[in-house]
Amino acid sequence: MTKNIVLFGFMGTGKSSVGKKLAEDLKMKFVEMDSVIEEKENRSISNIFSKKGEKYFRKLERNLVKKISKEKGLVVSTGGGVVLNPDNVKDFKKNGILVCFNASPKEIYKRITKTKRRPLLNVDNPLRKIKDLLDYRRPYYDKIKIQINTTGKDIKKIVCEIEGLIK
Ligand code: S3P
């Protein structure tokens, strides 16, 4: 596979766990954007948000998209907000098969409450915030043609679904 497979979708929709398995299966290199940013900056995403702000984070994200969208044969797990900048989607489209995950707010809530690593959801009412952000972002996610609902599905099933779709 010379094209990249790029996974989009809201936080907690399964991009990282599915992406890792998919890359293993297809013998492709897996890139988790948030992890690359954390490594480069030598601090956590939460720390970047609290010390430098979201705008700064979005710049780091944008620069990383410019770089990895030029590579080949990657499975990329993007951060949930990557779609907010249309240039990011445009760049990935040049050499990528784009797939967007979605899940119900309740399922997302169930998945993300296990960790504190999502600064945007570190609020008093995370379920409300998930619903609000999803409403705002829906038009951005909807621009991606291949959509997969991950609610109630295990990793293996989602990987199979993607493999079937990209053949
Ligand atoms: C964000 C999603 C996070 C991370 C950051 C912002 C977002 O990535 O990039 O906390 O704006 O939706 P995941 O989708 O991998 O959790």
JSON list of C-alpha atoms and ligand atoms in Angstrom, two decimals:
[
{"chain": "A", "resi": 1, "resn": "MET", "atom": "CA", "xyz": [0.00, 0.00, 0.00]},
{"chain": "A", "resi": 2, "resn": "THR", "atom": "CA", "xyz": [1.63, 3.26, -1.09]},
{"chain": "A", "resi": 3, "resn": "LYS", "atom": "CA", "xyz": [-1.25, 5.44, 0.02]},
{"chain": "A", "resi": 4, "resn": "ASN", "atom": "CA", "xyz": [-1.68, 6.44, 3.61]},
{"chain": "A", "resi": 5, "resn": "ILE", "atom": "CA", "xyz": [-4.77, 5.39, 5.53]},
{"chain": "A", "resi": 6, "resn": "VAL", "atom": "CA", "xyz": [-5.84, 8.34, 7.64]},
{"chain": "A", "resi": 7, "resn": "LEU", "atom": "CA", "xyz": [-8.28, 7.92, 10.51]},
{"chain": "A", "resi": 8, "resn": "PHE", "atom": "CA", "xyz": [-10.36, 10.89, 11.59]},
{"chain": "A", "resi": 9, "resn": "GLY", "atom": "CA", "xyz": [-13.09, 11.24, 14.17]},
{"chain": "A", "resi": 10, "resn": "PHE", "atom": "CA", "xyz": [-13.99, 12.59, 17.57]},
{"chain": "A", "resi": 11, "resn": "MET", "atom": "CA", "xyz": [-12.00, 11.73, 20.70]},
{"chain": "A", "resi": 12, "resn": "GLY", "atom": "CA", "xyz": [-12.78, 8.25, 21.96]},
{"chain": "A", "resi": 13, "resn": "THR", "atom": "CA", "xyz": [-14.11, 6.87, 18.69]},
{"chain": "A", "resi": 14, "resn": "GLY", "atom": "CA", "xyz": [-11.30, 4.30, 18.51]},
{"chain": "A", "resi": 15, "resn": "LYS", "atom": "CA", "xyz": [-8.80, 5.83, 16.05]},
{"chain": "A", "resi": 16, "resn": "SER", "atom": "CA", "xyz": [-5.67, 4.87, 17.99]},
{"chain": "A", "resi": 17, "resn": "SER", "atom": "CA", "xyz": [-6.55, 1.33, 19.04]},
{"chain": "A", "resi": 18, "resn": "VAL", "atom": "CA", "xyz": [-8.00, 0.46, 15.63]},
{"chain": "A", "resi": 19, "resn": "GLY", "atom": "CA", "xyz": [-5.17, 2.23, 13.77]},
{"chain": "A", "resi": 20, "resn": "LYS", "atom": "CA", "xyz": [-2.52, 0.27, 15.64]},
{"chain": "A", "resi": 21, "resn": "LYS", "atom": "CA", "xyz": [-4.18, -3.07, 14.83]},
{"chain": "A", "resi": 22, "resn": "LEU", "atom": "CA", "xyz": [-4.87, -2.08, 11.22]},
{"chain": "A", "resi": 23, "resn": "ALA", "atom": "CA", "xyz": [-1.23, -1.10, 10.67]},
{"chain": "A", "resi": 24, "resn": "GLU", "atom": "CA", "xyz": [-0.05, -4.39, 12.17]},
{"chain": "A", "resi": 25, "resn": "ASP", "atom": "CA", "xyz": [-2.42, -6.35, 9.95]},
{"chain": "A", "resi": 26, "resn": "LEU", "atom": "CA", "xyz": [-1.46, -4.51, 6.76]},
{"chain": "A", "resi": 27, "resn": "LYS", "atom": "CA", "xyz": [2.22, -4.32, 7.71]},
{"chain": "A", "resi": 28, "resn": "MET", "atom": "CA", "xyz": [2.19, -0.56, 7.49]},
{"chain": "A", "resi": 29, "resn": "LYS", "atom": "CA", "xyz": [3.80, 1.97, 9.82]},
{"chain": "A", "resi": 30, "resn": "PHE", "atom": "CA", "xyz": [1.52, 3.40, 12.49]},
{"chain": "A", "resi": 31, "resn": "VAL", "atom": "CA", "xyz": [1.67, 7.10, 13.37]},
{"chain": "A", "resi": 32, "resn": "GLU", "atom": "CA", "xyz": [-0.32, 8.48, 16.29]},
{"chain": "A", "resi": 33, "resn": "MET", "atom": "CA", "xyz": [-0.23, 12.24, 15.82]},
{"chain": "A", "resi": 34, "resn": "ASP", "atom": "CA", "xyz": [-0.72, 13.17, 19.47]},
{"chain": "A", "resi": 35, "resn": "SER", "atom": "CA", "xyz": [2.12, 10.87, 20.54]},
{"chain": "A", "resi": 36, "resn": "VAL", "atom": "CA", "xyz": [4.47, 12.36, 17.95]},
{"chain": "A", "resi": 37, "resn": "ILE", "atom": "CA", "xyz": [3.61, 15.86, 19.19]},
{"chain": "A", "resi": 38, "resn": "GLU", "atom": "CA", "xyz": [4.12, 14.83, 22.82]},
{"chain": "A", "resi": 39, "resn": "GLU", "atom": "CA", "xyz": [7.48, 13.30, 22.02]},
{"chain": "A", "resi": 40, "resn": "LYS", "atom": "CA", "xyz": [8.68, 16.30, 20.03]},
{"chain": "A", "resi": 41, "resn": "GLU", "atom": "CA", "xyz": [7.56, 18.78, 22.66]},
{"chain": "A", "resi": 42, "resn": "ASN", "atom": "CA", "xyz": [8.66, 16.51, 25.48]},
{"chain": "A", "resi": 43, "resn": "ARG", "atom": "CA", "xyz": [5.41, 17.05, 27.41]},
{"chain": "A", "resi": 44, "resn": "SER", "atom": "CA", "xyz": [1.83, 15.87, 27.44]},
{"chain": "A", "resi": 45, "resn": "ILE", "atom": "CA", "xyz": [-1.01, 17.23, 25.28]},
{"chain": "A", "resi": 46, "resn": "SER", "atom": "CA", "xyz": [-2.72, 18.43, 28.50]},
{"chain": "A", "resi": 47, "resn": "ASN", "atom": "CA", "xyz": [0.42, 20.32, 29.46]},
{"chain": "A", "resi": 48, "resn": "ILE", "atom": "CA", "xyz": [0.67, 21.92, 26.00]},
{"chain": "A", "resi": 49, "resn": "PHE", "atom": "CA", "xyz": [-2.97, 23.05, 26.22]},
{"chain": "A", "resi": 50, "resn": "SER", "atom": "CA", "xyz": [-2.63, 24.47, 29.73]},
{"chain": "A", "resi": 51, "resn": "LYS", "atom": "CA", "xyz": [0.77, 26.14, 29.31]},
{"chain": "A", "resi": 52, "resn": "LYS", "atom": "CA", "xyz": [0.69, 27.24, 25.66]},
{"chain": "A", "resi": 53, "resn": "GLY", "atom": "CA", "xyz": [-3.00, 27.15, 24.72]},
{"chain": "A", "resi": 54, "resn": "GLU", "atom": "CA", "xyz": [-5.07, 25.42, 22.05]},
{"chain": "A", "resi": 55, "resn": "LYS", "atom": "CA", "xyz": [-3.92, 27.77, 19.27]},
{"chain": "A", "resi": 56, "resn": "TYR", "atom": "CA", "xyz": [-0.31, 26.77, 19.79]},
{"chain": "A", "resi": 57, "resn": "PHE", "atom": "CA", "xyz": [-1.30, 23.09, 19.79]},
{"chain": "A", "resi": 58, "resn": "ARG", "atom": "CA", "xyz": [-3.19, 23.54, 16.49]},
{"chain": "A", "resi": 59, "resn": "LYS", "atom": "CA", "xyz": [-0.03, 25.01, 14.93]},
{"chain": "A", "resi": 60, "resn": "LEU", "atom": "CA", "xyz": [2.01, 22.00, 16.00]},
{"chain": "A", "resi": 61, "resn": "GLU", "atom": "CA", "xyz": [-0.71, 19.75, 14.62]},
{"chain": "A", "resi": 62, "resn": "ARG", "atom": "CA", "xyz": [-0.77, 21.66, 11.31]},
{"chain": "A", "resi": 63, "resn": "ASN", "atom": "CA", "xyz": [3.02, 21.42, 10.90]},
{"chain": "A", "resi": 64, "resn": "LEU", "atom": "CA", "xyz": [2.93, 17.70, 11.57]},
{"chain": "A", "resi": 65, "resn": "VAL", "atom": "CA", "xyz": [0.16, 17.19, 8.97]},
{"chain": "A", "resi": 66, "resn": "LYS", "atom": "CA", "xyz": [2.25, 19.02, 6.37]},
{"chain": "A", "resi": 67, "resn": "LYS", "atom": "CA", "xyz": [5.12, 16.65, 7.06]},
{"chain": "A", "resi": 68, "resn": "ILE", "atom": "CA", "xyz": [3.41, 13.25, 7.33]},
{"chain": "A", "resi": 69, "resn": "SER", "atom": "CA", "xyz": [0.90, 13.81, 4.53]},
{"chain": "A", "resi": 70, "resn": "LYS", "atom": "CA", "xyz": [3.89, 13.75, 2.16]},
{"chain": "A", "resi": 71, "resn": "GLU", "atom": "CA", "xyz": [4.94, 10.29, 3.32]},
{"chain": "A", "resi": 72, "resn": "LYS", "atom": "CA", "xyz": [3.72, 6.94, 2.04]},
{"chain": "A", "resi": 73, "resn": "GLY", "atom": "CA", "xyz": [2.33, 3.72, 3.47]},
{"chain": "A", "resi": 74, "resn": "LEU", "atom": "CA", "xyz": [1.32, 5.05, 6.87]},
{"chain": "A", "resi": 75, "resn": "VAL", "atom": "CA", "xyz": [-1.71, 4.40, 9.00]},
{"chain": "A", "resi": 76, "resn": "VAL", "atom": "CA", "xyz": [-2.30, 7.72, 10.73]},
{"chain": "A", "resi": 77, "resn": "SER", "atom": "CA", "xyz": [-4.43, 8.28, 13.80]},
{"chain": "A", "resi": 78, "resn": "THR", "atom": "CA", "xyz": [-5.22, 12.00, 13.82]},
{"chain": "A", "resi": 79, "resn": "GLY", "atom": "CA", "xyz": [-6.30, 14.08, 16.79]},
{"chain": "A", "resi": 80, "resn": "GLY", "atom": "CA", "xyz": [-10.05, 14.68, 16.94]},
{"chain": "A", "resi": 81, "resn": "GLY", "atom": "CA", "xyz": [-9.67, 18.37, 16.05]},
{"chain": "A", "resi": 82, "resn": "VAL", "atom": "CA", "xyz": [-7.53, 17.96, 12.93]},
{"chain": "A", "resi": 83, "resn": "VAL", "atom": "CA", "xyz": [-10.61, 18.32, 10.70]},
{"chain": "A", "resi": 84, "resn": "LEU", "atom": "CA", "xyz": [-11.21, 21.86, 11.94]},
{"chain": "A", "resi": 85, "resn": "ASN", "atom": "CA", "xyz": [-8.54, 23.13, 9.56]},
{"chain": "A", "resi": 86, "resn": "PRO", "atom": "CA", "xyz": [-9.65, 22.28, 5.99]},
{"chain": "A", "resi": 87, "resn": "ASP", "atom": "CA", "xyz": [-6.03, 22.47, 4.82]},
{"chain": "A", "resi": 88, "resn": "ASN", "atom": "CA", "xyz": [-5.25, 19.43, 6.96]},
{"chain": "A", "resi": 89, "resn": "VAL", "atom": "CA", "xyz": [-7.92, 17.36, 5.23]},
{"chain": "A", "resi": 90, "resn": "LYS", "atom": "CA", "xyz": [-6.85, 18.67, 1.84]},
{"chain": "A", "resi": 91, "resn": "ASP", "atom": "CA", "xyz": [-3.22, 17.69, 2.43]},
{"chain": "A", "resi": 92, "resn": "PHE", "atom": "CA", "xyz": [-4.08, 14.19, 3.66]},
{"chain": "A", "resi": 93, "resn": "LYS", "atom": "CA", "xyz": [-6.39, 13.69, 0.67]},
{"chain": "A", "resi": 94, "resn": "LYS", "atom": "CA", "xyz": [-3.51, 14.09, -1.81]},
{"chain": "A", "resi": 95, "resn": "ASN", "atom": "CA", "xyz": [-2.06, 10.72, -0.93]},
{"chain": "A", "resi": 96, "resn": "GLY", "atom": "CA", "xyz": [-4.49, 9.17, 1.49]},
{"chain": "A", "resi": 97, "resn": "ILE", "atom": "CA", "xyz": [-7.61, 7.10, 1.93]},
{"chain": "A", "resi": 98, "resn": "LEU", "atom": "CA", "xyz": [-9.59, 9.03, 4.50]},
{"chain": "A", "resi": 99, "resn": "VAL", "atom": "CA", "xyz": [-11.82, 7.24, 6.99]},
{"chain": "A", "resi": 100, "resn": "CYS", "atom": "CA", "xyz": [-13.90, 8.91, 9.68]},
{"chain": "A", "resi": 101, "resn": "PHE", "atom": "CA", "xyz": [-15.05, 7.15, 12.84]},
{"chain": "A", "resi": 102, "resn": "ASN", "atom": "CA", "xyz": [-18.13, 8.10, 14.74]},
{"chain": "A", "resi": 103, "resn": "ALA", "atom": "CA", "xyz": [-19.76, 6.87, 17.92]},
{"chain": "A", "resi": 104, "resn": "SER", "atom": "CA", "xyz": [-22.63, 7.91, 20.13]},
{"chain": "A", "resi": 105, "resn": "PRO", "atom": "CA", "xyz": [-21.96, 10.57, 22.79]},
{"chain": "A", "resi": 106, "resn": "LYS", "atom": "CA", "xyz": [-22.70, 8.04, 25.54]},
{"chain": "A", "resi": 107, "resn": "GLU", "atom": "CA", "xyz": [-20.20, 5.55, 24.14]},
{"chain": "A", "resi": 108, "resn": "ILE", "atom": "CA", "xyz": [-17.59, 8.30, 23.79]},
{"chain": "A", "resi": 109, "resn": "TYR", "atom": "CA", "xyz": [-18.26, 9.38, 27.37]},
{"chain": "A", "resi": 110, "resn": "LYS", "atom": "CA", "xyz": [-17.84, 5.81, 28.60]},
{"chain": "A", "resi": 111, "resn": "ARG", "atom": "CA", "xyz": [-14.52, 5.48, 26.79]},
{"chain": "A", "resi": 112, "resn": "ILE", "atom": "CA", "xyz": [-12.96, 8.83, 27.68]},
{"chain": "A", "resi": 113, "resn": "THR", "atom": "CA", "xyz": [-13.81, 8.92, 31.39]},
{"chain": "A", "resi": 114, "resn": "LYS", "atom": "CA", "xyz": [-11.17, 6.24, 31.96]},
{"chain": "A", "resi": 115, "resn": "THR", "atom": "CA", "xyz": [-8.45, 8.84, 31.33]},
{"chain": "A", "resi": 116, "resn": "LYS", "atom": "CA", "xyz": [-7.75, 12.49, 32.12]},
{"chain": "A", "resi": 117, "resn": "ARG", "atom": "CA", "xyz": [-5.62, 13.05, 29.03]},
{"chain": "A", "resi": 118, "resn": "ARG", "atom": "CA", "xyz": [-8.21, 15.00, 27.02]},
{"chain": "A", "resi": 119, "resn": "PRO", "atom": "CA", "xyz": [-7.93, 18.63, 28.12]},
{"chain": "A", "resi": 120, "resn": "LEU", "atom": "CA", "xyz": [-11.04, 19.70, 26.17]},
{"chain": "A", "resi": 121, "resn": "LEU", "atom": "CA", "xyz": [-13.18, 17.23, 28.13]},
{"chain": "A", "resi": 122, "resn": "ASN", "atom": "CA", "xyz": [-11.69, 17.98, 31.50]},
{"chain": "A", "resi": 123, "resn": "VAL", "atom": "CA", "xyz": [-14.80, 19.93, 32.53]},
{"chain": "A", "resi": 124, "resn": "ASP", "atom": "CA", "xyz": [-17.66, 19.61, 35.05]},
{"chain": "A", "resi": 125, "resn": "ASN", "atom": "CA", "xyz": [-20.08, 18.08, 32.58]},
{"chain": "A", "resi": 126, "resn": "PRO", "atom": "CA", "xyz": [-18.09, 16.11, 29.99]},
{"chain": "A", "resi": 127, "resn": "LEU", "atom": "CA", "xyz": [-21.16, 14.49, 28.41]},
{"chain": "A", "resi": 128, "resn": "ARG", "atom": "CA", "xyz": [-22.68, 17.92, 27.68]},
{"chain": "A", "resi": 129, "resn": "LYS", "atom": "CA", "xyz": [-19.35, 19.11, 26.28]},
{"chain": "A", "resi": 130, "resn": "ILE", "atom": "CA", "xyz": [-19.10, 16.00, 24.06]},
{"chain": "A", "resi": 131, "resn": "LYS", "atom": "CA", "xyz": [-22.58, 16.69, 22.66]},
{"chain": "A", "resi": 132, "resn": "ASP", "atom": "CA", "xyz": [-21.82, 20.39, 22.06]},
{"chain": "A", "resi": 133, "resn": "LEU", "atom": "CA", "xyz": [-18.48, 19.74, 20.39]},
{"chain": "A", "resi": 134, "resn": "LEU", "atom": "CA", "xyz": [-19.99, 16.98, 18.25]},
{"chain": "A", "resi": 135, "resn": "ASP", "atom": "CA", "xyz": [-22.78, 19.29, 17.12]},
{"chain": "A", "resi": 136, "resn": "TYR", "atom": "CA", "xyz": [-20.28, 21.97, 16.18]},
{"chain": "A", "resi": 137, "resn": "ARG", "atom": "CA", "xyz": [-17.89, 19.58, 14.45]},
{"chain": "A", "resi": 138, "resn": "ARG", "atom": "CA", "xyz": [-20.42, 17.37, 12.65]},
{"chain": "A", "resi": 139, "resn": "PRO", "atom": "CA", "xyz": [-20.20, 19.33, 9.33]},
{"chain": "A", "resi": 140, "resn": "TYR", "atom": "CA", "xyz": [-16.42, 18.94, 9.39]},
{"chain": "A", "resi": 141, "resn": "TYR", "atom": "CA", "xyz": [-16.48, 15.18, 10.05]},
{"chain": "A", "resi": 142, "resn": "ASP", "atom": "CA", "xyz": [-19.30, 14.72, 7.52]},
{"chain": "A", "resi": 143, "resn": "LYS", "atom": "CA", "xyz": [-17.06, 15.96, 4.72]},
{"chain": "A", "resi": 144, "resn": "ILE", "atom": "CA", "xyz": [-15.18, 12.65, 4.83]},
{"chain": "A", "resi": 145, "resn": "LYS", "atom": "CA", "xyz": [-16.82, 10.10, 2.56]},
{"chain": "A", "resi": 146, "resn": "ILE", "atom": "CA", "xyz": [-16.01, 6.82, 4.31]},
{"chain": "A", "resi": 147, "resn": "GLN", "atom": "CA", "xyz": [-17.78, 6.83, 7.67]},
{"chain": "A", "resi": 148, "resn": "ILE", "atom": "CA", "xyz": [-17.65, 4.01, 10.19]},
{"chain": "A", "resi": 149, "resn": "ASN", "atom": "CA", "xyz": [-19.80, 3.81, 13.28]},
{"chain": "A", "resi": 150, "resn": "THR", "atom": "CA", "xyz": [-17.70, 2.18, 16.00]},
{"chain": "A", "resi": 151, "resn": "THR", "atom": "CA", "xyz": [-20.39, 2.09, 18.70]},
{"chain": "A", "resi": 152, "resn": "GLY", "atom": "CA", "xyz": [-20.59, -1.37, 20.25]},
{"chain": "A", "resi": 153, "resn": "LYS", "atom": "CA", "xyz": [-18.02, -2.88, 17.87]},
{"chain": "A", "resi": 154, "resn": "ASP", "atom": "CA", "xyz": [-14.75, -4.49, 18.84]},
{"chain": "A", "resi": 155, "resn": "ILE", "atom": "CA", "xyz": [-11.40, -3.57, 17.29]},
{"chain": "A", "resi": 156, "resn": "LYS", "atom": "CA", "xyz": [-11.20, -6.68, 15.10]},
{"chain": "A", "resi": 157, "resn": "LYS", "atom": "CA", "xyz": [-14.58, -6.01, 13.53]},
{"chain": "A", "resi": 158, "resn": "ILE", "atom": "CA", "xyz": [-13.72, -2.40, 12.72]},
{"chain": "A", "resi": 159, "resn": "VAL", "atom": "CA", "xyz": [-10.37, -3.42, 11.21]},
{"chain": "A", "resi": 160, "resn": "CYS", "atom": "CA", "xyz": [-12.18, -5.98, 8.99]},
{"chain": "A", "resi": 161, "resn": "GLU", "atom": "CA", "xyz": [-14.67, -3.34, 7.95]},
{"chain": "A", "resi": 162, "resn": "ILE", "atom": "CA", "xyz": [-11.92, -0.95, 6.87]},
{"chain": "A", "resi": 163, "resn": "GLU", "atom": "CA", "xyz": [-9.99, -3.66, 5.06]},
{"chain": "A", "resi": 164, "resn": "GLY", "atom": "CA", "xyz": [-13.15, -4.53, 3.13]},
{"chain": "A", "resi": 165, "resn": "LEU", "atom": "CA", "xyz": [-13.76, -0.91, 2.21]},
{"chain": "A", "resi": 166, "resn": "ILE", "atom": "CA", "xyz": [-10.28, -0.10, 0.96]},
{"chain": "A", "resi": 167, "resn": "LYS", "atom": "CA", "xyz": [-9.76, -3.21, -1.17]},
{"chain": "B", "resi": 1, "resn": "S3P", "atom": "C1", "xyz": [-8.54, 16.87, 20.45]},
{"chain": "B", "resi": 1, "resn": "S3P", "atom": "C2", "xyz": [-8.39, 15.51, 20.41]},
{"chain": "B", "resi": 1, "resn": "S3P", "atom": "C3", "xyz": [-7.25, 14.81, 21.05]},
{"chain": "B", "resi": 1, "resn": "S3P", "atom": "C4", "xyz": [-6.03, 15.74, 21.13]},
{"chain": "B", "resi": 1, "resn": "S3P", "atom": "C5", "xyz": [-6.39, 17.03, 21.79]},
{"chain": "B", "resi": 1, "resn": "S3P", "atom": "C6", "xyz": [-7.52, 17.77, 21.06]},
{"chain": "B", "resi": 1, "resn": "S3P", "atom": "C7", "xyz": [-9.74, 17.49, 19.83]},
{"chain": "B", "resi": 1, "resn": "S3P", "atom": "O1", "xyz": [-6.91, 13.65, 20.30]},
{"chain": "B", "resi": 1, "resn": "S3P", "atom": "O2", "xyz": [-5.51, 15.97, 19.85]},
{"chain": "B", "resi": 1, "resn": "S3P", "atom": "O3", "xyz": [-6.75, 16.73, 23.10]},
{"chain": "B", "resi": 1, "resn": "S3P", "atom": "O4", "xyz": [-9.75, 18.70, 19.61]},
{"chain": "B", "resi": 1, "resn": "S3P", "atom": "O5", "xyz": [-10.71, 16.74, 19.54]},
{"chain": "B", "resi": 1, "resn": "S3P", "atom": "P1", "xyz": [-7.77, 12.27, 20.31]},
{"chain": "B", "resi": 1, "resn": "S3P", "atom": "O6", "xyz": [-8.87, 12.45, 19.33]},
{"chain": "B", "resi": 1, "resn": "S3P", "atom": "O7", "xyz": [-6.77, 11.25, 19.88]},
{"chain": "B", "resi": 1, "resn": "S3P", "atom": "O8", "xyz": [-8.23, 12.07, 21.70]}
]
